[in-house]
CSV table of C-alpha atoms in Angstrom, one decimal:
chain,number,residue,atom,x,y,z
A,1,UNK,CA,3.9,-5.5,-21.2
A,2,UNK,CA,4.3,-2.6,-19.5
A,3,UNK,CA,1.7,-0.2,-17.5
A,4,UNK,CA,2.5,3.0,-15.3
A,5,UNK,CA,2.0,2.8,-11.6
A,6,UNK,CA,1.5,5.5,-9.1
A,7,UNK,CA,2.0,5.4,-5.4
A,8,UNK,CA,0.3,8.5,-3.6
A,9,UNK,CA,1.8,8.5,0.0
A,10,UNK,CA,1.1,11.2,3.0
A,11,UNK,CA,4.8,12.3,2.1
A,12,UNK,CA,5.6,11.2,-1.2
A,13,UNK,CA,4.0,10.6,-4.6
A,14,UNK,CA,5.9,7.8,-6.6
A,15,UNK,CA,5.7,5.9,-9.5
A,16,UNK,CA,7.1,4.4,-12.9
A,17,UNK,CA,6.4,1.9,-15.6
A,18,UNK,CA,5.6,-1.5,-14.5
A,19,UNK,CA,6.7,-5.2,-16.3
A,20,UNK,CA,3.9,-6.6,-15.6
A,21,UNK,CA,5.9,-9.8,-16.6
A,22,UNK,CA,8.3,-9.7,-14.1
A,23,UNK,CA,6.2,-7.9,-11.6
A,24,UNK,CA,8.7,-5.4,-10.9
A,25,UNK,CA,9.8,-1.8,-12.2
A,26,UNK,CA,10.6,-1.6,-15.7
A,27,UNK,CA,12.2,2.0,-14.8
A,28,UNK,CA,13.5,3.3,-11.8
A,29,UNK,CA,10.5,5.1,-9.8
A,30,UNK,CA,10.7,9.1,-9.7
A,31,UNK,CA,9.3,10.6,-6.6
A,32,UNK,CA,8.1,14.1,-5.5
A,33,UNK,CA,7.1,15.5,-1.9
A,34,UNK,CA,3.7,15.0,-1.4
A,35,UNK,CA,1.9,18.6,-1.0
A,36,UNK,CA,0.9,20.3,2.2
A,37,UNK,CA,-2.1,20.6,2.4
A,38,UNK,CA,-2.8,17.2,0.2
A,39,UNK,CA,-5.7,19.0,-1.6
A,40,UNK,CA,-7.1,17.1,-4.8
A,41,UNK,CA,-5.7,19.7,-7.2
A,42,UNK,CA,-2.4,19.5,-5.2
A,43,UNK,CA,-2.0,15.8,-5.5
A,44,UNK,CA,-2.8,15.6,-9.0
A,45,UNK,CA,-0.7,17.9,-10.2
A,46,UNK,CA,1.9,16.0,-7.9
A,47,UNK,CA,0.5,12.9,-10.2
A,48,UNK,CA,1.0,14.6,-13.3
A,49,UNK,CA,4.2,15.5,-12.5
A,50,UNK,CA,5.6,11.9,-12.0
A,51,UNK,CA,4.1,10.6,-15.0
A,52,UNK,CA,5.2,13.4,-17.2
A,53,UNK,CA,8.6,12.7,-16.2
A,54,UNK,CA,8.6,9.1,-18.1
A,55,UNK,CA,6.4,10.8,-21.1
A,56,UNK,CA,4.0,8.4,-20.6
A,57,UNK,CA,1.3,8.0,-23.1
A,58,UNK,CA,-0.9,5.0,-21.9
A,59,UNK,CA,-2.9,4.0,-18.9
A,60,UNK,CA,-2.5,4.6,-15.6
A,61,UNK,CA,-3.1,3.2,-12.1
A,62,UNK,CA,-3.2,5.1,-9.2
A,63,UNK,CA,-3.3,4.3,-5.5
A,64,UNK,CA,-4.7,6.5,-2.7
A,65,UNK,CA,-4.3,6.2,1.2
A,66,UNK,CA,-7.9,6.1,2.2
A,67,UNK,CA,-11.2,3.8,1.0
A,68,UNK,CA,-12.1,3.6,-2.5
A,69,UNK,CA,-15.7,2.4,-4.0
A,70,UNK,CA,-16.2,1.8,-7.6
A,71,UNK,CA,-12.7,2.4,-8.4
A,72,UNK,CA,-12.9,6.0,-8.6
A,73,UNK,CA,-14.9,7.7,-5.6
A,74,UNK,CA,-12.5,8.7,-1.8
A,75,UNK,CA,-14.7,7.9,1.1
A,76,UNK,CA,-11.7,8.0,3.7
A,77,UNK,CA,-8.8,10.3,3.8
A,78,UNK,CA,-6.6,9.8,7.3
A,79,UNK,CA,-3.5,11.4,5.3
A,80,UNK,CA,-4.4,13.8,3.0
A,81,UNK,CA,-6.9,16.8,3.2
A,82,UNK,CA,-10.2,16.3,3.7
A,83,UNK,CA,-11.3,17.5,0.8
A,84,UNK,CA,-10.4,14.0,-0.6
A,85,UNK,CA,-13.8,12.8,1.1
A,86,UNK,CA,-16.1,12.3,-2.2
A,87,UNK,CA,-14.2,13.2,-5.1
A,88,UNK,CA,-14.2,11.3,-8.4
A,89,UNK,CA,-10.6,10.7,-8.0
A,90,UNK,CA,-10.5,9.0,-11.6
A,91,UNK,CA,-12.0,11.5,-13.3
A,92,UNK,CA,-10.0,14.5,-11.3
A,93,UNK,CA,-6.6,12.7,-12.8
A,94,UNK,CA,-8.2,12.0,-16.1
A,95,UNK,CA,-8.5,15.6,-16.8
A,96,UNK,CA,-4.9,16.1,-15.3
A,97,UNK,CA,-3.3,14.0,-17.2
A,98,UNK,CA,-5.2,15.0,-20.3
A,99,UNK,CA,-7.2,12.1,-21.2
A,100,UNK,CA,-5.5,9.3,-20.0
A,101,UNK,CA,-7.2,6.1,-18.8
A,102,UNK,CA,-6.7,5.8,-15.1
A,103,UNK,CA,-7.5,3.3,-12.6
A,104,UNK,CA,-7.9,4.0,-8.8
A,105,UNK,CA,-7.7,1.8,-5.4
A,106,UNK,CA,-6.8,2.1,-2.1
A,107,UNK,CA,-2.9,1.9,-1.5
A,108,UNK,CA,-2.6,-1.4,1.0
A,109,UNK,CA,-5.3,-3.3,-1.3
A,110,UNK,CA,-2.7,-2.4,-4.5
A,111,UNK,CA,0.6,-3.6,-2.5
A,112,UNK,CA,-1.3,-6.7,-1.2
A,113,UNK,CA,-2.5,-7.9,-4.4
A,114,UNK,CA,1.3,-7.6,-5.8
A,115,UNK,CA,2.6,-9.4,-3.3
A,116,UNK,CA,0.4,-12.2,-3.5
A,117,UNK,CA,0.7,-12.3,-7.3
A,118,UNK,CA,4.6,-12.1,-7.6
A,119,UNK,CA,6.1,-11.1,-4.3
A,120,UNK,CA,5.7,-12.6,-0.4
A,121,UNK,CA,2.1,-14.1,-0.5
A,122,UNK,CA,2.7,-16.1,-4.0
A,123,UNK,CA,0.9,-19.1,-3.5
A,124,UNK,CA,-0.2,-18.8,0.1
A,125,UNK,CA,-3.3,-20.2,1.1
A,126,UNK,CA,-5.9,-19.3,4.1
A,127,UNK,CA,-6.0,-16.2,6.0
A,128,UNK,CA,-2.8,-13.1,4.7
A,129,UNK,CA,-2.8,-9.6,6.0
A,130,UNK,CA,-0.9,-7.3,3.9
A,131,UNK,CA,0.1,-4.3,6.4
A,132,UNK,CA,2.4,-1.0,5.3
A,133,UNK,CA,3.7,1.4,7.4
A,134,UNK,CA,4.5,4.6,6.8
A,135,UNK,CA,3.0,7.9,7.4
A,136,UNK,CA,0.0,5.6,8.8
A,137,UNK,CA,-0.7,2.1,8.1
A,138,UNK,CA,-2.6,0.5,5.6
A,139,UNK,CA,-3.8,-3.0,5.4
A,140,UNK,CA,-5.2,-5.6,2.9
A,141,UNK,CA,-6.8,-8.6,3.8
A,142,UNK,CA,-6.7,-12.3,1.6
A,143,UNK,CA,-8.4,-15.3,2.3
A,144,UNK,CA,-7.5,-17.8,-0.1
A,145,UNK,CA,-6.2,-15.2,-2.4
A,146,UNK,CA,-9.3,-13.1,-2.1
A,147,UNK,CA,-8.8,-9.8,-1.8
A,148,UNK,CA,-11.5,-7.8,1.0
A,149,UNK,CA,-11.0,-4.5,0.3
A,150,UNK,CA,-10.6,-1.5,2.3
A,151,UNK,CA,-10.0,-2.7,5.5
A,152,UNK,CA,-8.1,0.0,6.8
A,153,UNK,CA,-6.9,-2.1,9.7
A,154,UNK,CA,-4.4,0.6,11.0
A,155,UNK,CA,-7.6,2.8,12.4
A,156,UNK,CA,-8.3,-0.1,14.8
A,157,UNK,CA,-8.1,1.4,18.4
A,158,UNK,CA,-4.9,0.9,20.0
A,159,UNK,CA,-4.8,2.2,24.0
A,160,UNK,CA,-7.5,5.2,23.0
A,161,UNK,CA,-6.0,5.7,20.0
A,162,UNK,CA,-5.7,4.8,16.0
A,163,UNK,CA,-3.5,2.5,16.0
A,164,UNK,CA,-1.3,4.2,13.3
A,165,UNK,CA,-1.1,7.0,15.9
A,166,UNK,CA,1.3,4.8,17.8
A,167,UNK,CA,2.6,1.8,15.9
A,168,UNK,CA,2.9,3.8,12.6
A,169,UNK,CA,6.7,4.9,10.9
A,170,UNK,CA,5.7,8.6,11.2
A,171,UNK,CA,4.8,7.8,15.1
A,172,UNK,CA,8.1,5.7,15.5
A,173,UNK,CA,10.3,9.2,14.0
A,174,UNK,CA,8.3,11.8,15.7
A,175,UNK,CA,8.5,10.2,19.0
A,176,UNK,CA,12.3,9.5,18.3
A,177,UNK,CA,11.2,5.6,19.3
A,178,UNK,CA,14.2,3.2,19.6
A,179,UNK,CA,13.9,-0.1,17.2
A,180,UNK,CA,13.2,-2.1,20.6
A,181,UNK,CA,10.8,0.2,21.9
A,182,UNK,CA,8.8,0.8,18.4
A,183,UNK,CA,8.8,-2.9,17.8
A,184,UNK,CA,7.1,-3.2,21.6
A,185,UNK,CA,4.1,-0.9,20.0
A,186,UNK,CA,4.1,-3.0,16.6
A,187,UNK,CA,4.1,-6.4,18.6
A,188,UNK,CA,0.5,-5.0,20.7
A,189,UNK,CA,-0.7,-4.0,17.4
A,190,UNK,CA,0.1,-7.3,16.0
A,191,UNK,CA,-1.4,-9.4,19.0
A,192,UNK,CA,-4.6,-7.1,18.5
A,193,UNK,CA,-5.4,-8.1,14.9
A,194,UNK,CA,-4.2,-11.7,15.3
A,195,UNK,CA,-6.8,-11.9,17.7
A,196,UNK,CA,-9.3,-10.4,15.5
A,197,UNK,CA,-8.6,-12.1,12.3
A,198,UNK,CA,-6.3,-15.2,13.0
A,199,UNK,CA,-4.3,-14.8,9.8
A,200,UNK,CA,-1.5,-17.5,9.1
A,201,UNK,CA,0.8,-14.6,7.9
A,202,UNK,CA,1.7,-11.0,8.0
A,203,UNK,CA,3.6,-9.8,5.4
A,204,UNK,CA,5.2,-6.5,7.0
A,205,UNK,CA,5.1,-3.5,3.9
A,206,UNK,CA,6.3,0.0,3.7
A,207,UNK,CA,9.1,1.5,3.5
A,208,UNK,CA,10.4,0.5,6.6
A,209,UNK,CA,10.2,-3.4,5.3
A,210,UNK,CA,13.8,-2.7,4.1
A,211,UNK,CA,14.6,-2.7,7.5
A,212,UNK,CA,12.6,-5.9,9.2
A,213,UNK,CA,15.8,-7.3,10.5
A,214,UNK,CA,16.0,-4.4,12.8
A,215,UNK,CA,12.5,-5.2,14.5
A,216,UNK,CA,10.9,-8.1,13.6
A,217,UNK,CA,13.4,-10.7,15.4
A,218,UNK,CA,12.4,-8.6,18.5
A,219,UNK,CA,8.4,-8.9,18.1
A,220,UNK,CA,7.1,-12.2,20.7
A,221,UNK,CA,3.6,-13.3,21.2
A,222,UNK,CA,2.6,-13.4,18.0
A,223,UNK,CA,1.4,-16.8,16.6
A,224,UNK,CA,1.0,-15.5,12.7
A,225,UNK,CA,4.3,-16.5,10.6
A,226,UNK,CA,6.0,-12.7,10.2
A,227,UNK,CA,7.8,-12.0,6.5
A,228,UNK,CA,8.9,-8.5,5.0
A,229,UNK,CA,7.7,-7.6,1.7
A,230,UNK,CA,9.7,-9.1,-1.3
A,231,UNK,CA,8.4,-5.6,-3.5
A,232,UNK,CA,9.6,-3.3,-0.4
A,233,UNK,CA,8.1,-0.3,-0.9
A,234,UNK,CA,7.6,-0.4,-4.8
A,235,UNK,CA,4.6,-2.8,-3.9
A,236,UNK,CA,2.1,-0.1,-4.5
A,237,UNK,CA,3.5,0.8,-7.4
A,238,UNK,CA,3.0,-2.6,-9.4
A,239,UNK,CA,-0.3,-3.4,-7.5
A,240,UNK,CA,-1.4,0.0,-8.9
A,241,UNK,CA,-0.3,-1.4,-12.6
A,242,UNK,CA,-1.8,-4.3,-12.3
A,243,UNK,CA,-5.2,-2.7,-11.4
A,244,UNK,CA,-4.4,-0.5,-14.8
A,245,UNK,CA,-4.4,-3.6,-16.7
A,246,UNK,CA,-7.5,-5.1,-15.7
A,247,UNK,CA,-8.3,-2.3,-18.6
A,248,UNK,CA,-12.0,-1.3,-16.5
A,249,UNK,CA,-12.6,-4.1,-14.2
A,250,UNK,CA,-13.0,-3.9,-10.6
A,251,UNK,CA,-9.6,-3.6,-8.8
A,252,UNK,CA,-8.2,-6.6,-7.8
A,253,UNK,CA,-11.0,-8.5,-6.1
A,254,UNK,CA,-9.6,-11.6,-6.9
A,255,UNK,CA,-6.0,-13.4,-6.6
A,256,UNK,CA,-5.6,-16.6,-8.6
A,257,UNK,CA,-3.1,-18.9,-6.9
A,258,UNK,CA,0.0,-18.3,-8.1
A,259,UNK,CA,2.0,-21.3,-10.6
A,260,UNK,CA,5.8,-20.8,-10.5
A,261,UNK,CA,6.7,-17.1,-11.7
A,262,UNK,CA,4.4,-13.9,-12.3
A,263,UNK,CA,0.9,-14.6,-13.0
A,264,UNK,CA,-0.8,-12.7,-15.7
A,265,UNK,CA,-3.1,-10.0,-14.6
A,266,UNK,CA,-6.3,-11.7,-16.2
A,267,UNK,CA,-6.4,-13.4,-13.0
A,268,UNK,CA,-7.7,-10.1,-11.5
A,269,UNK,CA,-11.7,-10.3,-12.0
C-alpha cells in the first residue's frame, strides 16, 4: 500500500509516495526551497507543487514544524511566518490540492512515530526521545511506544536562549561551528533534557543524522544510549504517510510494539 508523504521544512518542502509495507519511499522524494516568507499560501503552493510532481491522486499527509491540535489547526510556528499561528492547515491544503484528503501533524511527532514503527525505536521499551535537527529542532517523546505530542523540546532554554538557537544545524552553519565545537553545544543540550525526562535513548534525526559519526563519538556525560536515525531524514516523510493512513484518526497517538518487520498502520489509534 502506498500513501504520499510531505515533509514541510524551514528550508525545504519534500515528499513522495510511501510503502507503507516496507516503511520506506516507494519513489525517490522531490524537493523544492521552502518560500521566504513561509506564508500559508506560499507553503501550499510549495505543497502542491511536490505532489503534482508524482500526479498523485489519493490522500495525503502533511507535516508542519510547529504544534498541531486536532490534526488540522497551527498553534506554533518557530520557522515559518507567523501567519501560520491558527490556520486550518488541513483545510488550506485541501483546497490546494483540489480536494484531496489530507492529514496534518507536527514534523518530530511524524519522524518519531516512523522510527519506532520501522526504523531506530522498533521495539524499544520505556522512555525514547525522537530529536531532528535542522533549521531548528523538533522533538517527539515515547513512553512505552506512546506517542506525547508536541513537545517541542528544542524551545527549552539553553544559556538565555532556545535551545535550537544554539544547538540547531542552521546555528551550527551560520556560526561556521567546527564538528567538535557544535557537538560541545549538542552534548549541554543533551545533558539538559536527560535531566528533565530521563529517557533510555535518543534517537538523533535530521538531516544531519547522515552524518552522526562526525559528532556523536565526541558527545560525554550523557547517560541516555545515543543512535542516528535508521529513516535519516526521509523520517518525516513516512511518519507523515502513516498519519494519512489512519484515514481520519488522531495522528499517531499510539505505537504498538513492534513484531519483526513493519507494523501495519492500524496500530496507530
Amino acid at each position: 500500500m502506498q500513501i504520499f508523504g510531505v515533509d514541510i521544512g524551514g528550508s525545504g518542502i519534500k515528499g513522495a509516495p510511501v510503502d507503507l509495507e516496507r516503511g520506506d519511499l516507494a519513489q525517490e522524494r522531490h524537493k523544492v526551497l521552502t518560500p521566504q516568507p513561509a506564508t500559508p499560501d506560499g507553503v501550499a503552493d510549495g505543497v502542491r507543487e511536490v505532489v503534482r510532481h508524482f500526479g498523485w491522486t489519493g490522500p495525503v499527509g502533511v507535516t508542519f514544524p510547529g504544534v498541531v491540535t486536532g490534526g488540522t489547526t497551527i498553534r506554533t510556528a518557530a520557522n515559518v511566518d507567523k501567519e501560520w499561528i491558527g490556520v486550518d492547515a488541513a483545510a488550506l491544503l485541501f483546497e490546494r490540492l483540489d480536494g484531496l484528503p489530507v492529514t496534518v501533524l507536527n514534523d518530530a511527532d511524524a519522524a518519531g512515530v516512523a522510527e519506532m514503527q520501522g526504523g531506530a525505536g522498533r521495539g524499544r521499551t520505556g522512555t525514547v526521545i525522537m530529536l531532528t535537527f535542522g533549521t531548528g529542532i523538533g522533538s517527539a517523546l515515547f513512553t512505552d511506544g506512546h506517542l506525547v505530542p508536541n513537545t517541542e523540546l528544542g524551545h527549552l532554554e539553553l544559556h538565555g536562549h532556545d535551545a535550537e538557537k544554539r544547538a540547531s544545524t542552521k546555528a551550527k552553519e551560520d556560526h561556521d561551528l567546527s564538528w567538535e565545537h557544535w557537538a560541545r553545544r549538542v552534548q549541554k543540550y543533551l545533558t539538559h533534557v536527560e535531566m528533565l525526562f530521563s529517557p533510555e535513548l535518543f534517537i538523533i534525526g535530521g538531516g544531519i543524522s547522515r552524518k552522526a559519526h562526525k559528532f556523536l563519538p565526541l558527545i560525554e556525560g550523557v547517560r541516555a544510549e545515543m543512535i542516528p536515525a535508521e529513516l535519516r531524514n526521509n523520517a518525516g516523510i513516512v511518519g507523515a504517510a502513516m498519519a494519512a493512513s489512519a484515514a481520519g484518526a488522531a495522528p499517531a497517538l499510539v505505537v504498538e510494539e513492534a513484531t519483526e518487520g513493519w507494523a501495519e498502520p492500524e496500530g496507530l489509534a
